[in-house]
mmCIF file of C-alpha atoms in Angstrom:
data_model
loop_
_atom_site.group_PDB
_atom_site.id
_atom_site.type_symbol
_atom_site.label_atom_id
_atom_site.label_comp_id
_atom_site.label_asym_id
_atom_site.label_seq_id
_atom_site.Cartn_x
_atom_site.Cartn_y
_atom_site.Cartn_z
ATOM 1 C CA PRO O 1 58.461 44.279 -72.192
ATOM 2 C CA ASN O 2 60.942 42.244 -70.097
ATOM 3 C CA SER O 3 64.122 43.360 -72.680
ATOM 4 C CA THR O 4 67.111 44.473 -71.527
ATOM 5 C CA ASP O 5 71.055 45.467 -72.974
ATOM 6 C CA THR O 6 71.858 45.875 -69.089
ATOM 7 C CA SER O 7 73.854 43.081 -67.267
ATOM 8 C CA ASN O 8 72.240 40.684 -70.123
ATOM 9 C CA THR O 9 75.267 39.831 -72.601
ATOM 10 C CA TYR O 10 73.564 37.410 -74.847
ATOM 11 C CA GLY O 11 69.998 37.383 -73.687
ATOM 12 C CA THR O 12 67.970 34.377 -72.555
ATOM 13 C CA PRO O 13 64.407 33.392 -73.422
ATOM 14 C CA VAL O 14 62.677 34.996 -70.749
ATOM 15 C CA LYS O 15 64.771 38.344 -70.788
ATOM 16 C CA PRO O 16 65.912 38.764 -74.480
ATOM 17 C CA ARG O 17 68.290 41.494 -75.567
ATOM 18 C CA LYS O 18 67.121 45.034 -76.921
ATOM 19 C CA THR O 19 69.205 44.862 -79.933
ATOM 20 C CA PHE O 20 71.847 42.284 -81.546
ATOM 21 C CA PRO O 21 75.050 41.641 -79.404
ATOM 22 C CA THR O 22 78.063 42.345 -81.464
ATOM 23 C CA ASN O 23 81.304 40.476 -82.021
ATOM 24 C CA VAL O 24 80.019 37.276 -80.143
ATOM 25 C CA PRO O 25 82.730 33.983 -80.010
ATOM 26 C CA ALA O 26 82.505 30.997 -82.336
ATOM 27 C CA GLY O 27 79.825 28.616 -82.046
ATOM 28 C CA SER O 28 77.355 31.099 -81.053
ATOM 29 C CA VAL O 29 74.090 31.205 -82.869
ATOM 30 C CA VAL O 30 72.131 34.966 -81.871
ATOM 31 C CA GLU O 31 68.378 34.233 -82.406
ATOM 32 C CA VAL O 32 66.218 37.312 -83.525
ATOM 33 C CA HIS O 33 62.440 37.453 -83.066
ATOM 34 C CA GLY O 34 59.646 40.007 -82.879
ATOM 35 C CA GLY O 35 59.707 43.197 -85.132
ATOM 36 C CA PRO O 36 59.534 45.079 -87.369
ATOM 37 C CA TYR O 37 62.777 47.196 -86.093
ATOM 38 C CA SER O 38 63.199 50.521 -87.129
ATOM 39 C CA PRO O 39 66.536 51.706 -85.266
ATOM 40 C CA GLY O 40 66.390 55.078 -87.196
ATOM 41 C CA SER O 41 70.165 55.474 -88.300
ATOM 42 C CA SER O 42 72.000 54.023 -90.954
ATOM 43 C CA TRP O 43 74.645 51.138 -91.124
ATOM 44 C CA PHE O 44 74.686 48.558 -87.766
ATOM 45 C CA ASN O 45 77.574 45.932 -87.286
ATOM 46 C CA VAL O 46 76.696 42.388 -87.071
ATOM 47 C CA GLN O 47 79.545 40.757 -86.108
ATOM 48 C CA GLY O 48 81.331 37.578 -84.888
ATOM 49 C CA ASN O 49 84.564 35.761 -85.262
ATOM 50 C CA GLY O 50 83.790 31.853 -85.966
ATOM 51 C CA THR O 51 85.663 28.839 -87.460
ATOM 52 C CA ALA O 52 84.988 25.773 -89.207
ATOM 53 C CA GLU O 53 84.249 23.630 -87.117
ATOM 54 C CA LYS O 54 82.366 26.770 -84.617
ATOM 55 C CA PRO O 55 80.703 29.075 -86.988
ATOM 56 C CA VAL O 56 78.179 31.788 -85.658
ATOM 57 C CA PHE O 57 74.501 32.530 -86.542
ATOM 58 C CA TYR O 58 72.812 35.302 -86.520
ATOM 59 C CA ARG O 59 69.084 33.545 -87.247
ATOM 60 C CA ALA O 60 65.932 35.557 -88.173
ATOM 61 C CA VAL O 61 63.254 33.363 -86.211
ATOM 62 C CA GLY O 62 59.537 33.960 -87.564
ATOM 63 C CA ASN O 63 59.290 36.480 -89.917
ATOM 64 C CA VAL O 64 61.540 38.787 -89.067
ATOM 65 C CA LYS O 65 61.433 42.477 -90.153
ATOM 66 C CA ILE O 66 64.497 45.173 -90.189
ATOM 67 C CA PHE O 67 63.003 48.833 -91.319
ATOM 68 C CA ASP O 68 65.160 51.357 -93.078
ATOM 69 C CA ARG O 69 68.703 50.156 -91.672
ATOM 70 C CA SER O 70 71.771 48.911 -93.824
ATOM 71 C CA ILE O 71 73.550 46.021 -92.029
ATOM 72 C CA ARG O 72 77.143 45.348 -91.877
ATOM 73 C CA VAL O 73 77.993 41.961 -91.522
ATOM 74 C CA MET O 74 81.836 41.847 -90.348
ATOM 75 C CA GLY O 75 83.873 38.639 -89.089
ATOM 76 C CA SER O 76 84.628 35.087 -90.152
ATOM 77 C CA TYR O 77 82.319 31.734 -90.787
ATOM 78 C CA LEU O 78 79.424 33.972 -90.214
ATOM 79 C CA ILE O 79 76.224 33.186 -91.693
ATOM 80 C CA PHE O 80 73.878 36.119 -91.526
ATOM 81 C CA ASP O 81 69.894 33.796 -92.328
ATOM 82 C CA GLY O 82 66.831 34.850 -92.430
ATOM 83 C CA PHE O 83 65.997 38.904 -92.757
ATOM 84 C CA GLU O 84 63.484 40.822 -94.419
ATOM 85 C CA VAL O 85 65.333 44.239 -95.080
ATOM 86 C CA TYR O 86 63.632 46.874 -96.707
ATOM 87 C CA GLY O 87 63.077 50.780 -97.046
ATOM 88 C CA ASP O 88 64.194 53.947 -97.412
ATOM 89 C CA LYS O 89 68.336 52.668 -96.474
ATOM 90 C CA ALA O 90 67.652 48.702 -96.655
ATOM 91 C CA ALA O 91 70.777 47.138 -97.346
ATOM 92 C CA ILE O 92 72.956 43.971 -96.427
ATOM 93 C CA GLY O 93 76.735 45.011 -96.826
ATOM 94 C CA VAL O 94 80.326 42.579 -96.605
ATOM 95 C CA TYR O 95 83.178 45.351 -96.482
ATOM 96 C CA GLY O 96 86.814 45.602 -95.363
ATOM 97 C CA ALA O 97 89.767 43.279 -95.816
ATOM 98 C CA GLY O 98 89.226 41.397 -93.118
ATOM 99 C CA ASN O 99 86.273 39.447 -93.556
ATOM 100 C CA HIS O 100 85.895 36.219 -94.897
ATOM 101 C CA HIS O 101 83.780 32.802 -94.892
ATOM 102 C CA ILE O 102 80.619 34.934 -94.681
ATOM 103 C CA GLY O 103 77.181 33.572 -95.775
ATOM 104 C CA ILE O 104 74.274 35.645 -96.396
ATOM 105 C CA ARG O 105 71.421 33.694 -97.401
ATOM 106 C CA ASN O 106 67.471 33.480 -97.018
ATOM 107 C CA ASN O 107 67.082 37.230 -97.011
ATOM 108 C CA TYR O 108 64.393 39.631 -98.504
ATOM 109 C CA THR O 109 65.263 42.793 -99.230
ATOM 110 C CA HIS O 110 63.981 45.689 -101.123
ATOM 111 C CA ASP O 111 62.216 49.208 -101.701
ATOM 112 C CA LYS O 112 65.678 50.590 -101.271
ATOM 113 C CA GLN O 113 65.722 54.719 -101.909
ATOM 114 C CA PRO O 114 65.957 55.555 -105.297
ATOM 115 C CA THR O 115 69.150 56.764 -105.806
ATOM 116 C CA THR O 116 72.099 57.288 -108.377
ATOM 117 C CA GLY O 117 73.948 54.142 -107.069
ATOM 118 C CA GLY O 118 74.481 51.551 -104.629
ATOM 119 C CA SER O 119 73.293 48.108 -104.364
ATOM 120 C CA SER O 120 70.867 45.886 -101.862
ATOM 121 C CA ILE O 121 73.496 43.143 -101.168
ATOM 122 C CA ALA O 122 77.306 44.651 -101.361
ATOM 123 C CA VAL O 123 80.024 42.612 -100.807
ATOM 124 C CA GLY O 124 82.700 44.705 -100.384
ATOM 125 C CA SER O 125 86.819 43.615 -99.962
ATOM 126 C CA GLY O 126 85.345 40.496 -98.338
ATOM 127 C CA LYS O 127 86.634 36.738 -99.468
ATOM 128 C CA ASP O 128 85.254 33.599 -99.704
ATOM 129 C CA VAL O 129 81.255 34.904 -99.702
ATOM 130 C CA VAL O 130 78.312 33.231 -100.371
ATOM 131 C CA VAL O 131 75.010 35.050 -101.883
ATOM 132 C CA TYR O 132 72.847 32.046 -101.702
ATOM 133 C CA LYS O 133 68.920 32.025 -102.311
ATOM 134 C CA ASN O 134 68.413 35.451 -101.319
ATOM 135 C CA HIS O 135 65.144 37.583 -103.124
ATOM 136 C CA VAL O 136 66.089 41.059 -103.989
ATOM 137 C CA TYR O 137 63.815 43.457 -105.303
ATOM 138 C CA ASN O 138 62.429 46.808 -105.873
ATOM 139 C CA ASN O 139 65.676 49.073 -104.910
ATOM 140 C CA GLY O 140 65.313 52.347 -106.599
ATOM 141 C CA SER O 141 62.888 51.719 -109.516
ATOM 142 C CA PRO O 142 63.739 50.339 -113.316
ATOM 143 C CA ASP O 143 61.472 52.615 -115.020
ATOM 144 C CA CYS O 144 64.068 55.534 -115.258
ATOM 145 C CA PRO O 145 64.909 58.110 -116.080
ATOM 146 C CA GLY O 146 61.600 60.178 -116.371
ATOM 147 C CA HIS O 147 59.889 58.219 -113.547
ATOM 148 C CA PRO O 148 57.869 60.094 -111.107
ATOM 149 C CA ARG O 149 59.374 57.688 -108.441
ATOM 150 C CA CYS O 150 63.054 59.393 -109.031
ATOM 151 C CA GLY O 151 63.221 61.441 -112.338
ATOM 152 C CA LEU O 152 66.449 60.439 -113.202
ATOM 153 C CA GLU O 153 68.794 57.466 -113.570
ATOM 154 C CA ASN O 154 68.158 54.954 -110.677
ATOM 155 C CA ASP O 155 71.062 52.977 -111.253
ATOM 156 C CA VAL O 156 70.289 50.877 -107.634
ATOM 157 C CA HIS O 157 71.443 47.267 -108.062
ATOM 158 C CA GLY O 158 70.436 43.789 -107.012
ATOM 159 C CA VAL O 159 74.046 42.357 -106.011
ATOM 160 C CA HIS O 160 77.793 44.081 -106.175
ATOM 161 C CA SER O 161 80.981 42.599 -105.654
ATOM 162 C CA GLY O 162 83.555 45.058 -105.545
ATOM 163 C CA LEU O 163 87.170 45.893 -105.368
ATOM 164 C CA GLY O 164 89.295 43.510 -103.397
ATOM 165 C CA SER O 165 86.680 40.742 -103.626
ATOM 166 C CA ALA O 166 87.713 37.091 -104.495
ATOM 167 C CA ARG O 167 85.593 33.983 -103.924
ATOM 168 C CA VAL O 168 81.962 35.024 -104.059
ATOM 169 C CA TRP O 169 79.259 33.147 -105.055
ATOM 170 C CA ILE O 170 76.390 34.836 -106.568
ATOM 171 C CA VAL O 171 73.595 31.764 -106.275
ATOM 172 C CA ASP O 172 69.680 30.788 -106.373
ATOM 173 C CA ASN O 173 68.741 34.061 -105.625
ATOM 174 C CA HIS O 174 65.821 35.610 -107.557
ATOM 175 C CA ILE O 175 66.436 39.383 -108.427
ATOM 176 C CA HIS O 176 64.105 41.697 -110.466
ATOM 177 C CA GLU O 177 62.833 45.077 -110.439
ATOM 178 C CA ASN O 178 65.321 46.996 -109.701
ATOM 179 C CA GLY O 179 67.040 50.215 -110.722
ATOM 180 C CA GLY O 180 70.385 48.697 -112.272
ATOM 181 C CA ASP O 181 71.929 45.385 -112.704
ATOM 182 C CA SER O 182 70.547 42.426 -110.941
ATOM 183 C CA VAL O 183 74.374 41.488 -110.657
ATOM 184 C CA GLN O 184 77.490 44.147 -111.125
ATOM 185 C CA ILE O 185 80.968 43.329 -110.631
ATOM 186 C CA ASN O 186 83.563 45.796 -109.680
ATOM 187 C CA GLY O 187 81.250 49.098 -111.098
ATOM 188 C CA GLY O 188 83.898 51.015 -110.508
ATOM 189 C CA ILE O 189 86.616 49.417 -112.726
ATOM 190 C CA ASN O 190 89.021 50.041 -110.606
ATOM 191 C CA GLU O 191 92.460 47.614 -108.969
ATOM 192 C CA PRO O 192 92.588 45.394 -106.993
ATOM 193 C CA TYR O 193 90.018 43.366 -109.246
ATOM 194 C CA PRO O 194 87.187 41.064 -108.211
ATOM 195 C CA GLU O 195 88.524 37.683 -109.165
ATOM 196 C CA TYR O 196 87.003 34.342 -109.035
ATOM 197 C CA ILE O 197 83.296 35.138 -108.500
ATOM 198 C CA TYR O 198 80.639 32.203 -109.379
ATOM 199 C CA ILE O 199 77.115 33.451 -110.881
ATOM 200 C CA GLY O 200 74.666 30.811 -111.169
ATOM 201 C CA ARG O 201 70.919 29.411 -111.258
ATOM 202 C CA ASN O 202 69.744 32.714 -110.329
ATOM 203 C CA VAL O 203 66.772 34.042 -111.639
ATOM 204 C CA MET O 204 66.728 37.194 -113.042
ATOM 205 C CA TYR O 205 64.310 39.819 -115.230
ATOM 206 C CA HIS O 206 63.131 43.420 -115.687
ATOM 207 C CA GLU O 207 65.924 45.472 -114.412
ATOM 208 C CA GLY O 208 66.641 48.975 -115.278
ATOM 209 C CA GLU O 209 69.809 47.723 -117.003
ATOM 210 C CA ASN O 210 71.413 44.137 -117.114
ATOM 211 C CA ALA O 211 70.848 41.195 -115.485
#
């Protein structure tokens, strides 16, 4: 009840913000408490420009749920850690050629709306991105076509690395029950091709298409 964004750039424990601050400076640790949050529209930007010595953290404290919202992680040396993102529009994405050295870790992403495309965690043209120890499941349905949940091919992937991405590590994730692949690289088969993609130590099963 004490939360406000007015004259409250970063928030304090006794007077927190209502929304994520964006474009925070190097070395910032943004703690997010409470929820579930249901902001009500599509993409929301999480942005920070850290350095190797002073990265930026957006960190969930406790079980922080973000419902029906897609998160776009932008900047450099930024870690997005420990959130549960779920519902019809649920996704975490790294998009844009200028984004680099980003970690997507320890998140739960599930129950994205049945569609004919998309992914639960997406790396667009970002570079030096680590997708680590996330639980990605039940996005779309692995039982299409003909399943009453969607009625057509339900090509929602767990993790996707798209054109222009480079040095992407997809490791130690638990990925299952999705409509498409556990991991798909460059689904559009377009240039510039992704390069240096490392996939290892993931547990992947029961997908609509492939691991």
